[in-house]
XYZ file of C-alpha atoms in Angstrom:
567
model
C 54.069 8.250 4.749
C 56.322 5.645 3.353
C 58.718 2.899 4.535
C 61.519 4.399 2.521
C 62.364 7.940 1.370
C 65.226 9.489 -0.574
C 66.191 12.991 -0.905
C 68.971 14.952 -2.843
C 70.372 18.432 -3.137
C 73.538 20.071 -4.706
C 76.619 20.745 -2.812
C 78.397 24.071 -2.085
C 81.640 25.510 -3.632
C 82.615 26.917 -7.047
C 81.515 23.840 -8.922
C 79.041 22.634 -6.085
C 76.275 22.321 -8.528
C 78.007 19.533 -10.158
C 77.867 17.255 -7.044
C 74.905 15.574 -5.297
C 74.273 15.160 -1.603
C 71.717 12.439 -0.933
C 69.863 11.441 2.033
C 68.263 7.829 2.320
C 65.809 6.771 4.996
C 64.376 3.146 5.376
C 61.952 2.038 8.126
C 62.523 -1.601 8.880
C 60.727 -3.735 11.427
C 57.938 -2.138 13.618
C 57.712 -3.328 17.231
C 54.064 -3.074 18.232
C 54.612 -4.125 21.769
C 57.406 -1.505 22.227
C 55.696 1.076 19.832
C 59.069 1.656 17.981
C 60.460 1.346 14.415
C 63.905 0.246 13.618
C 65.323 2.770 10.866
C 68.503 3.228 8.778
C 69.558 6.871 7.656
C 72.416 7.240 5.247
C 73.986 10.491 3.979
C 76.237 10.107 0.668
C 77.602 12.410 -1.911
C 78.847 11.903 -5.482
C 79.456 13.615 -8.780
C 76.835 12.233 -11.197
C 78.934 12.630 -14.298
C 81.573 10.336 -13.147
C 84.327 12.781 -14.110
C 87.919 11.781 -13.297
C 88.479 15.333 -12.031
C 85.975 14.996 -9.329
C 86.641 16.553 -5.960
C 88.755 14.756 -3.411
C 90.458 15.455 0.008
C 92.306 12.366 1.372
C 93.300 13.982 4.510
C 90.547 12.741 6.928
C 91.292 15.588 9.553
C 90.360 18.285 6.885
C 86.978 16.780 6.230
C 83.893 16.277 8.622
C 80.466 14.731 8.298
C 77.477 15.140 10.766
C 74.023 13.368 10.871
C 71.162 14.039 13.203
C 67.963 11.831 13.462
C 64.999 12.740 15.629
C 66.732 15.719 17.246
C 69.878 13.810 18.341
C 73.155 13.903 16.600
C 73.926 10.333 15.750
C 77.220 10.823 13.767
C 80.007 13.321 13.884
C 83.132 12.002 12.162
C 86.224 13.021 10.136
C 86.921 10.999 7.024
C 88.766 10.927 3.733
C 86.661 12.026 0.717
C 87.275 10.909 -3.038
C 84.568 11.490 -5.596
C 86.834 11.042 -8.566
C 85.615 8.630 -11.386
C 81.928 8.545 -10.038
C 82.710 7.218 -6.679
C 79.685 7.412 -4.048
C 81.118 8.497 -0.689
C 79.130 7.335 2.282
C 79.544 10.312 4.538
C 77.489 9.026 7.606
C 74.943 6.183 8.397
C 72.962 5.313 11.371
C 70.518 2.461 12.304
C 68.462 2.493 15.444
C 65.078 2.429 16.991
C 62.639 5.404 16.945
C 59.739 5.622 19.432
C 56.323 6.383 17.921
C 53.829 8.550 19.421
C 51.098 7.042 21.618
C 48.743 6.648 18.609
C 51.299 4.735 16.670
C 52.291 7.757 14.423
C 55.714 9.349 14.141
C 57.339 12.150 11.949
C 61.256 12.188 12.356
C 63.399 15.259 11.770
C 66.660 14.402 9.858
C 69.541 16.565 9.021
C 72.895 15.847 7.435
C 75.912 17.929 6.508
C 79.597 17.747 5.504
C 82.660 19.896 4.798
C 85.917 19.283 3.079
C 89.100 20.986 2.085
C 88.235 22.808 -1.285
C 89.251 20.654 -4.190
C 87.609 20.177 -7.567
C 85.165 23.054 -6.672
C 83.366 21.346 -3.839
C 83.606 22.427 -0.213
C 80.541 20.715 1.417
C 76.788 20.695 1.581
C 73.814 20.197 3.926
C 70.185 18.782 3.893
C 67.194 18.658 6.309
C 63.966 16.714 5.896
C 60.918 15.484 7.934
C 60.237 11.878 7.403
C 56.792 10.410 8.302
C 57.125 6.780 9.364
C 54.528 4.178 8.656
C 52.221 4.109 11.781
C 52.244 1.332 14.210
C 48.820 -0.143 15.035
C 48.965 0.534 18.865
C 47.512 -2.173 21.175
C 46.802 -1.314 24.680
C 48.620 -3.142 27.571
C 47.635 -4.714 30.915
C 48.800 -2.454 33.639
C 47.800 -4.840 36.405
C 45.321 -7.692 37.433
C 44.231 -8.883 40.736
C 46.953 -11.436 41.541
C 44.765 -13.879 43.524
C 41.135 -14.076 44.265
C 38.843 -16.677 45.859
C 36.054 -17.998 43.888
C 32.893 -15.795 44.629
C 35.257 -12.717 44.970
C 35.976 -10.041 42.294
C 38.943 -9.786 40.023
C 39.972 -6.565 38.394
C 42.133 -5.803 35.343
C 43.550 -2.275 34.694
C 44.378 -1.456 31.034
C 46.765 1.090 29.726
C 45.565 2.334 26.390
C 47.375 4.374 23.724
C 44.340 6.399 22.641
C 41.128 7.428 24.386
C 39.440 6.385 21.357
C 40.204 2.791 21.897
C 37.878 0.242 23.655
C 38.598 -3.336 24.698
C 37.264 -6.806 24.699
C 38.144 -8.487 27.910
C 37.808 -12.301 28.181
C 38.143 -14.057 31.600
C 38.741 -17.867 31.374
C 39.846 -20.874 33.464
C 39.684 -24.485 32.223
C 36.577 -24.871 30.078
C 34.986 -21.708 31.542
C 34.964 -18.143 30.122
C 33.286 -14.896 30.278
C 33.658 -11.925 27.763
C 33.023 -8.254 28.491
C 33.035 -5.614 25.477
C 33.244 -1.837 25.394
C 35.688 -1.748 28.161
C 37.679 1.395 28.745
C 40.610 1.340 31.202
C 39.543 -1.217 33.746
C 37.018 -4.315 34.081
C 35.938 -6.195 37.020
C 34.457 -9.806 37.188
C 32.930 -11.822 39.987
C 34.379 -15.352 39.661
C 31.428 -17.728 39.646
C 31.869 -20.489 42.323
C 31.363 -23.309 39.716
C 34.746 -22.307 38.012
C 36.450 -24.256 40.795
C 34.965 -27.505 39.132
C 38.000 -26.985 36.772
C 40.371 -27.719 39.707
C 39.094 -30.727 41.641
C 42.582 -31.772 42.770
C 43.932 -28.453 43.868
C 43.065 -25.548 46.083
C 44.186 -23.107 43.447
C 44.225 -22.784 39.698
C 45.658 -20.479 36.975
C 43.208 -18.334 35.281
C 43.575 -15.840 32.269
C 42.411 -12.380 31.494
C 42.890 -11.547 27.811
C 42.568 -7.854 26.359
C 41.966 -7.157 22.662
C 42.285 -3.465 21.742
C 39.474 -2.282 19.400
C 39.142 0.915 17.228
C 35.588 0.737 16.486
C 34.986 -2.878 15.266
C 38.605 -3.314 14.059
C 41.168 -4.894 16.135
C 44.305 -2.935 17.056
C 47.372 -5.194 17.215
C 47.232 -8.551 18.939
C 45.418 -9.453 22.272
C 47.514 -9.258 25.358
C 46.948 -11.415 28.318
C 48.035 -12.096 31.879
C 47.567 -14.749 34.328
C 46.237 -14.701 37.800
C 45.256 -17.288 40.358
C 41.735 -18.472 41.494
C 41.665 -20.052 44.888
C 39.090 -22.377 46.384
C 37.417 -20.754 49.467
C 38.370 -22.287 52.843
C 34.640 -23.114 53.228
C 34.724 -25.502 50.424
C 35.254 -28.831 52.131
C 33.933 -32.390 51.969
C 30.646 -33.121 53.698
C 29.485 -36.265 55.597
C 27.206 -37.480 58.359
C 28.582 -39.021 61.402
C 26.946 -40.870 64.236
C 27.587 -43.268 67.042
C 25.171 -46.280 68.028
C 25.179 -48.655 70.890
C 26.102 -52.325 70.770
C 24.369 -53.523 73.971
C 25.916 -57.084 74.258
C 24.985 -58.365 77.706
C 23.461 -54.979 78.620
C 19.511 -55.150 78.294
C 18.541 -52.828 75.378
C 15.732 -51.507 77.519
C 18.460 -49.843 79.696
C 19.264 -47.555 76.863
C 22.761 -46.692 78.218
C 26.400 -47.400 77.497
C 27.949 -49.456 80.372
C 31.691 -49.461 81.037
C 33.076 -52.867 80.267
C 29.891 -54.279 79.077
C 28.861 -52.081 75.969
C 30.480 -51.453 72.794
C 29.944 -48.576 70.329
C 29.666 -48.366 66.404
C 30.744 -45.086 64.841
C 29.720 -44.569 61.240
C 30.501 -42.170 58.491
C 27.813 -41.984 55.678
C 27.005 -39.660 52.848
C 30.360 -38.504 52.331
C 30.885 -36.350 49.264
C 33.368 -33.996 47.649
C 32.616 -30.320 46.821
C 32.708 -28.763 43.382
C 33.969 -31.930 41.536
C 36.438 -33.043 44.236
C 36.437 -36.745 45.225
C 36.802 -38.304 48.526
C 40.366 -39.842 49.106
C 40.459 -40.976 52.772
C 38.503 -41.654 55.939
C 39.371 -41.959 59.713
C 37.483 -42.565 62.887
C 39.013 -42.787 66.376
C 37.699 -42.939 69.844
C 36.823 -45.476 72.537
C 40.135 -47.011 72.293
C 39.852 -47.975 68.716
C 40.455 -46.373 65.304
C 40.021 -47.191 61.517
C 40.672 -45.815 58.128
C 37.343 -47.024 56.946
C 33.713 -45.668 57.168
C 32.645 -47.820 60.100
C 34.143 -49.063 63.419
C 32.997 -51.087 66.297
C 34.943 -50.571 69.552
C 35.935 -53.272 71.989
C 34.235 -52.960 75.272
C 34.309 -49.376 76.473
C 36.698 -49.209 79.358
C 36.331 -45.635 80.520
C 33.282 -44.114 82.259
C 32.178 -40.492 81.484
C 32.255 -38.713 78.220
C 33.758 -40.623 75.498
C 34.331 -38.516 72.190
C 34.680 -40.062 68.761
C 36.253 -38.146 65.919
C 35.715 -38.623 62.218
C 37.780 -37.026 59.411
C 37.196 -37.041 55.703
C 39.705 -35.694 53.142
C 39.202 -34.970 49.443
C 41.319 -34.779 46.420
C 41.983 -30.973 47.218
C 43.673 -32.115 50.429
C 40.736 -30.407 52.278
C 39.654 -32.134 55.601
C 36.383 -32.046 57.552
C 36.427 -33.120 61.114
C 33.341 -33.995 63.085
C 33.019 -35.191 66.520
C 30.197 -37.170 68.390
C 30.077 -37.909 72.173
C 28.552 -40.448 74.291
C 28.172 -40.856 78.060
C 29.468 -44.336 79.374
C 27.890 -45.275 82.809
C 30.388 -46.606 85.272
C 30.203 -50.231 86.086
C 32.349 -52.611 88.296
C 31.917 -56.151 89.474
C 29.900 -56.258 92.834
C 31.867 -57.078 95.860
C 31.350 -57.624 99.614
C 32.675 -54.844 101.806
C 33.069 -54.692 105.652
C 32.065 -58.387 106.164
C 32.394 -60.146 109.559
C 31.128 -63.403 111.082
C 31.422 -64.718 114.624
C 29.635 -66.936 117.076
C 27.056 -65.139 119.236
C 23.984 -65.723 121.333
C 20.345 -65.170 120.143
C 20.901 -61.447 120.895
C 23.885 -61.161 118.652
C 26.383 -60.684 121.434
C 29.603 -62.353 120.768
C 29.797 -65.645 122.514
C 32.472 -68.307 121.812
C 30.097 -71.086 123.082
C 27.041 -69.596 121.123
C 24.989 -71.642 118.759
C 24.176 -68.524 116.454
C 26.537 -66.505 114.387
C 26.294 -62.940 113.333
C 26.868 -61.910 109.608
C 27.383 -58.427 108.694
C 28.284 -56.970 105.266
C 27.944 -53.950 102.889
C 27.080 -54.442 99.337
C 29.376 -52.620 96.800
C 27.790 -52.396 93.273
C 27.152 -50.216 90.385
C 23.650 -48.869 90.284
C 23.978 -48.164 86.383
C 21.550 -45.092 86.749
C 19.265 -47.009 88.763
C 18.932 -49.980 86.247
C 21.002 -52.451 88.114
C 20.165 -54.173 91.377
C 21.822 -56.708 93.853
C 21.296 -59.543 96.267
C 23.468 -59.901 99.443
C 23.078 -63.181 101.333
C 24.783 -65.544 103.624
C 25.051 -69.415 104.001
C 27.172 -71.914 105.902
C 28.118 -75.581 106.336
C 30.386 -77.872 108.112
C 33.966 -78.177 106.342
C 33.177 -81.946 105.974
C 29.731 -81.461 104.393
C 29.226 -81.036 100.686
C 25.729 -79.352 101.093
C 25.286 -75.831 102.224
C 22.470 -74.382 104.328
C 19.768 -72.305 102.748
C 20.568 -68.555 101.973
C 19.754 -65.807 104.480
C 19.397 -62.335 102.888
C 21.415 -59.322 104.375
C 20.483 -55.727 104.171
C 23.578 -53.804 102.918
C 25.184 -52.143 105.902
C 23.266 -54.235 108.419
C 23.547 -57.685 109.859
C 21.557 -60.952 110.368
C 21.640 -63.512 113.191
C 21.643 -67.158 111.907
C 20.883 -70.104 114.181
C 21.719 -73.745 113.888
C 25.414 -74.081 114.988
C 26.772 -76.859 117.137
C 29.489 -76.010 119.558
C 31.301 -79.258 118.543
C 32.024 -78.058 115.003
C 33.529 -75.348 113.040
C 31.720 -73.934 109.953
C 32.563 -72.528 106.561
C 30.579 -69.349 105.873
C 30.032 -67.564 102.422
C 28.639 -64.199 102.106
C 27.822 -63.720 98.417
C 26.740 -60.740 96.394
C 25.165 -60.722 92.916
C 23.980 -58.210 90.375
C 22.468 -58.269 86.848
C 25.778 -59.490 85.449
C 27.978 -61.291 87.845
C 28.663 -61.979 91.557
C 31.303 -62.236 94.256
C 31.831 -64.432 97.352
C 33.447 -63.465 100.657
C 34.641 -66.501 102.688
C 35.335 -67.169 106.272
C 35.072 -69.685 109.076
C 33.577 -69.880 112.418
C 35.495 -72.118 114.934
C 34.220 -74.478 117.186
C 33.360 -73.538 120.825
C 36.593 -72.655 122.896
C 37.871 -75.322 125.121
C 41.259 -75.661 126.915
C 41.440 -79.173 125.913
C 38.790 -81.231 124.074
C 38.605 -84.957 123.213
C 36.742 -85.841 120.140
C 33.775 -88.117 120.661
C 35.088 -91.734 120.377
C 38.446 -90.763 122.002
C 40.271 -90.680 118.598
C 41.191 -87.102 118.572
C 42.292 -84.191 120.725
C 42.393 -80.380 120.563
C 43.652 -77.411 122.341
C 41.791 -74.066 122.383
C 38.966 -75.606 120.177
C 36.795 -78.751 119.889
C 38.418 -81.805 118.372
C 37.083 -82.440 114.807
C 39.633 -84.918 113.159
C 40.212 -88.587 114.127
C 43.805 -89.547 114.657
C 45.014 -85.986 114.910
C 46.068 -83.368 117.292
C 44.662 -80.001 116.526
C 45.434 -76.574 118.112
C 43.826 -73.144 117.820
C 46.920 -71.753 119.637
C 50.422 -71.268 118.397
C 52.743 -74.163 119.327
C 56.205 -73.303 120.331
C 59.082 -75.817 120.205
C 62.219 -74.758 122.188
C 60.932 -71.143 122.188
C 60.342 -71.130 118.366
C 56.802 -70.703 116.989
C 55.418 -73.125 114.529
C 56.731 -73.039 111.038
C 55.490 -70.673 108.353
C 55.090 -73.446 105.894
C 51.633 -72.674 104.669
C 52.369 -69.228 103.334
C 56.016 -68.074 102.514
C 57.139 -64.785 104.188
C 57.741 -61.952 101.659
C 61.150 -60.317 101.933
C 61.691 -56.872 100.299
C 64.689 -55.557 102.367
C 66.819 -56.466 105.411
C 69.646 -58.803 105.981
C 69.665 -62.391 105.056
C 71.739 -63.365 107.878
C 68.913 -62.624 110.372
C 66.540 -65.121 108.629
C 67.000 -68.279 110.726
C 63.440 -69.027 111.589
C 62.759 -72.400 109.923
C 60.204 -71.993 107.055
C 59.927 -70.652 103.580
C 60.500 -67.223 102.213
C 60.106 -65.141 98.823
C 62.097 -62.383 97.391
C 59.350 -61.254 94.733
C 61.476 -59.077 92.314
C 65.041 -58.365 91.223
C 64.762 -54.805 92.687
C 63.855 -56.279 96.128
C 66.975 -58.564 95.978
C 69.173 -55.466 95.575
C 68.023 -54.241 98.961
C 68.699 -57.373 100.938
C 72.284 -57.874 102.029
C 74.095 -61.136 101.933
C 72.066 -62.587 98.966
C 73.967 -65.018 96.891
C 72.782 -63.236 93.792
C 70.485 -60.156 92.976
C 67.541 -61.645 91.375
C 64.046 -62.775 92.582
C 64.230 -65.956 94.612
C 62.668 -68.667 96.767
C 64.296 -69.338 100.174
C 63.843 -72.433 102.354
C 65.395 -72.239 105.913
C 65.934 -75.968 107.052
C 66.850 -76.504 110.805
C 69.502 -78.966 111.939
C 68.915 -78.391 115.516
C 66.008 -76.773 117.421
C 67.279 -74.483 120.185
C 67.012 -70.801 121.055
C 69.899 -70.497 118.552
C 69.143 -73.076 115.947
C 71.567 -74.240 113.356
C 70.114 -73.935 109.953
C 70.848 -74.094 106.222
C 69.506 -71.681 103.752
C 68.677 -72.733 100.294
C 68.160 -70.024 97.758
C 66.631 -70.823 94.308
C 66.782 -68.268 91.573
C 63.524 -67.453 89.903
C 64.983 -66.597 86.659
C 67.096 -69.776 86.079
C 67.740 -73.324 87.448
C 70.581 -72.193 89.611
C 70.594 -72.296 93.422
C 72.888 -71.511 96.345
C 73.368 -73.120 99.754
C 75.239 -72.058 103.015
C 74.931 -73.220 106.696
C 74.742 -71.330 110.130
C 76.693 -73.028 113.035
C 75.983 -71.719 116.450
C 79.373 -72.955 117.729
C 81.452 -71.357 115.070
C 82.629 -67.768 115.594
C 82.241 -67.085 111.924
C 78.598 -68.407 112.190
C 77.712 -68.601 108.466
C 79.554 -70.539 105.945
C 80.175 -69.083 102.456
C 77.779 -69.831 99.662
C 78.075 -72.827 97.662
C 76.664 -72.268 93.963
C 75.136 -74.896 91.762
C 74.306 -74.607 88.164
C 72.305 -77.018 85.904
C 74.235 -79.161 83.465
C 73.008 -80.630 80.142
């Protein structure tokens, strides 16, 4: 076994013994991974004595050379041959790769030959040899490895080995972690320890390596080969934390132990947050109860929804993994108390309505939030004359029932209040009780007169009945009439009107502009068909418009005159 070999023999022909046929073989680089050797094989001939009368044939077509290497003819060519004066003729040469056997050994069969037109006593020659190459230390290769495995799972490497006598040393590694297996044949399996993912605190996967060193006994065969594979972080590896919600009672008594709509707040808190297998916490979020934060604690505003209120907390780590937890509370409904179905009127002692009675009947229903039986209420009534500053004492009312209160004079009207109160707040319903009914009544002292009621004011005329002037009822001065549709031409009753919105203005015909407005209807004559002016003031600017209705004019309404502020 040698990296280079040379063989010689004599040629054929009358003087063939005077010529030498030489076969030279050289083994160049060995490719361990490919298990091949690069070789050069050269066939030459010459006359050793260097005679000037050496054989020659300069017509190439009459001469031929062949070279076979490893069972394959590599060269077959025609050439001119001239061996005069000691010339060495290269008949054939070939350089190429020869595959070794699986154990790294290789014997190559080589043969060369040539023929030439007889000249100088040489007609050709041939040579055949077996050449043993220097063996290649044959390392095994990795056929396959598990492409991806979650920590806690098993990875397997399959090994293609060149010889059954070989064993392998298999090393698994990632980051600063590694594990070695020895005496391995054609496959090895390894359960990835969970703590290996400490090496990838900022990612859900990492690149690991399996390395295989071929062994022949204790000796290494070739270099170790390796492949990479992926270790993933199991989905169960997430950050951990505690999450809870506590009451902020405010005005609600702590002893009630409840969340109350509009009165209570809630504090939601994340505590004990920690990453897993070396990850670190990167973000927090809490939401619920109408509030949110990116911190670890949050106190809501007053809880404005009754029922179940759910808070959600999220914690994310450096791997981008997020853990979500929820906590729910029950918010008890609360609303401010109010008086429902209230009524008051003069009556007799039995409670029967009587416009000349000296009693009044007060009825009401309490509307309040019981707050799971924690809250209570009071419902009561009191009264006074409009001119008095002091009220009577309170009389309690049972919800849904009535009371009869004495002490009224037929000569006076009375203000009445029915009030309700709970633990937090209260509300008042107000009304009035008129004097006793009279067709006409003079105030004591003769300085006042009233119609339909008792006179209560000096130097005044009072009426409990509508007053009509020329067939027109008393003006609506106290409370403007709301207009949302119709025709402004028909609005001729003296008084005040309002168009509440721009949208309403678009549905009223003959408006001077389509916007919310205040309207005054001012009379010039009081008759069944009064002459009036309409003054329309725009709510959205200082402009206003005026027009007049004349009952004698066939056109009736004049056009609008528009006025704009100047600066």
